GROMACS .gro file of C-alpha atoms in nm:
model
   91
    1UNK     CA    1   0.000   0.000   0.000
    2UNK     CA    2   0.108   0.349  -0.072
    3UNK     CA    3   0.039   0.631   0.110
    4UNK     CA    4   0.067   1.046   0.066
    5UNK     CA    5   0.396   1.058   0.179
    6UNK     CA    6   0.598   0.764  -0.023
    7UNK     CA    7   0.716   1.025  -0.246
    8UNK     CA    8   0.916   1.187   0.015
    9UNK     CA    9   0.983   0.878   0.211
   10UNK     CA   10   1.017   0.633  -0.069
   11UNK     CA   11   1.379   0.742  -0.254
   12UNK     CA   12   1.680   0.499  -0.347
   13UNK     CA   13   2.001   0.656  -0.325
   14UNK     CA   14   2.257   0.668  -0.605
   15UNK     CA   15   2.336   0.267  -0.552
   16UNK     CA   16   2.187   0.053  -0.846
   17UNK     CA   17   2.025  -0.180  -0.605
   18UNK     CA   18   1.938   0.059  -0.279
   19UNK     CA   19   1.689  -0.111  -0.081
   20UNK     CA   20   1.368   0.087  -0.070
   21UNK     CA   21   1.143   0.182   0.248
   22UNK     CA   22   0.719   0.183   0.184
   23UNK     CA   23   0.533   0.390   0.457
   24UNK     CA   24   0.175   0.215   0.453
   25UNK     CA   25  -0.117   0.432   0.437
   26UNK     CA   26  -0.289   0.357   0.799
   27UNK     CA   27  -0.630   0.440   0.634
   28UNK     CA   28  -0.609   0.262   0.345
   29UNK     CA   29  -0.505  -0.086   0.591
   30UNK     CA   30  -0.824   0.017   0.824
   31UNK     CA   31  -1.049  -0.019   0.543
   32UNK     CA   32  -0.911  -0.324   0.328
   33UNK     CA   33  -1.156  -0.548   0.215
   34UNK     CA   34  -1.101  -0.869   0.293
   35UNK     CA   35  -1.333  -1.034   0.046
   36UNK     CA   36  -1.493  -1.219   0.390
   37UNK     CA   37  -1.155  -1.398   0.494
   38UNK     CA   38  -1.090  -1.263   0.869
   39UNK     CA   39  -0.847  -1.052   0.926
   40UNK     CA   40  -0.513  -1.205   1.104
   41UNK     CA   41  -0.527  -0.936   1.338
   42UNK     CA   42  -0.159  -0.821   1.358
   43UNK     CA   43  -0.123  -0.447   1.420
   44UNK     CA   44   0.170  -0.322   1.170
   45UNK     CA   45   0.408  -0.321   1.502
   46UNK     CA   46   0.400  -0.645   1.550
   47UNK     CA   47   0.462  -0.823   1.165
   48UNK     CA   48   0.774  -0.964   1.058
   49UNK     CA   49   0.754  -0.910   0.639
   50UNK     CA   50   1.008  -1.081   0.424
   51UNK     CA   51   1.047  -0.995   0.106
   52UNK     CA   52   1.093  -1.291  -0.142
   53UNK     CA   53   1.180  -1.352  -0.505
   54UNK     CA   54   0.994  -1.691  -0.603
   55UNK     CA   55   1.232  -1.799  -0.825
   56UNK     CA   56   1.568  -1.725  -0.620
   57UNK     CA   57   1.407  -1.838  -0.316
   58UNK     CA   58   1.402  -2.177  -0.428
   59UNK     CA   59   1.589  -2.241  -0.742
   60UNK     CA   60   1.907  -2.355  -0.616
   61UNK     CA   61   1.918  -2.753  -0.520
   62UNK     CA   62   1.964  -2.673  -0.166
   63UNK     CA   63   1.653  -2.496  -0.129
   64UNK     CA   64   1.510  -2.854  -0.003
   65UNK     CA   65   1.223  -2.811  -0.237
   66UNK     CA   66   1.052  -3.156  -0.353
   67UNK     CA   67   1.014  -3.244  -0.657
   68UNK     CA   68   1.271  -3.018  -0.756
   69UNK     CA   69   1.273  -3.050  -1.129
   70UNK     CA   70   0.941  -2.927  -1.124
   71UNK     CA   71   0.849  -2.747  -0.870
   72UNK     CA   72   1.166  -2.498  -0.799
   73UNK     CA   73   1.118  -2.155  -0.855
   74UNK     CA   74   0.765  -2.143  -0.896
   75UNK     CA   75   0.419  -2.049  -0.644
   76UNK     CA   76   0.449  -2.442  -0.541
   77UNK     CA   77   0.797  -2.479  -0.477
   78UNK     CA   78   0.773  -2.137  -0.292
   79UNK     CA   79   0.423  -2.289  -0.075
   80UNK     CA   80   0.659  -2.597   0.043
   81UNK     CA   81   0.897  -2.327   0.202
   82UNK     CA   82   0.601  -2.131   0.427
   83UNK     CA   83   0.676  -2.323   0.749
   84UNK     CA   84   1.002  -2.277   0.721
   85UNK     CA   85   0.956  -1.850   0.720
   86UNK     CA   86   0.726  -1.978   1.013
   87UNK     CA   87   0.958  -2.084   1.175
   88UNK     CA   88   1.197  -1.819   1.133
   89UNK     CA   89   0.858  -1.598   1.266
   90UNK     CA   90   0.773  -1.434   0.982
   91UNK     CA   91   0.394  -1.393   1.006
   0.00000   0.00000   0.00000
């Protein structure tokens, strides 16, 4: 989500690869839709967010994905990993 002040928070430095911030609109989170799946109920203080490439995540043989000649780096290779980031207490 994006809020009024990404522009101003939002900017990479001069590095081809900076890592870049994204300040949540509060509002916009109060009123998500949820399409009648509950809520989790984490306030934004308390998740642990991990960003992810599919592919990287679990293309190389040691990502312990099964099936690995057709399931790494894809959505179902990725879904195996989940209780690992669990465990790590990413939520």
């Amino acid at each position: 989500l994006d809020s009024a002040g990404a522009e101003v928070w939002n900017k990479r430095g001069g590095a081809k690869y900076a890592p870049s911030a994204v300040i949540p609109d509060f509002l916009a989170l109060r009123s998500f839709n949820w399409e009648g799946v509950e809520s989790p109920g984490y306030g934004l203080k308390d998740l642990v967010i991990y960003e992810a490439h599919v592919r990287s995540f679990t293309r190389h043989p040691d990502s312990g994905v099964e099936q690995w000649d057709s399931q790494a780096g894809t959505f179902l290779g990725f879904i195996q990993k989940i209780p690992h980031l669990v465990r790590l207490g990413i939520n």
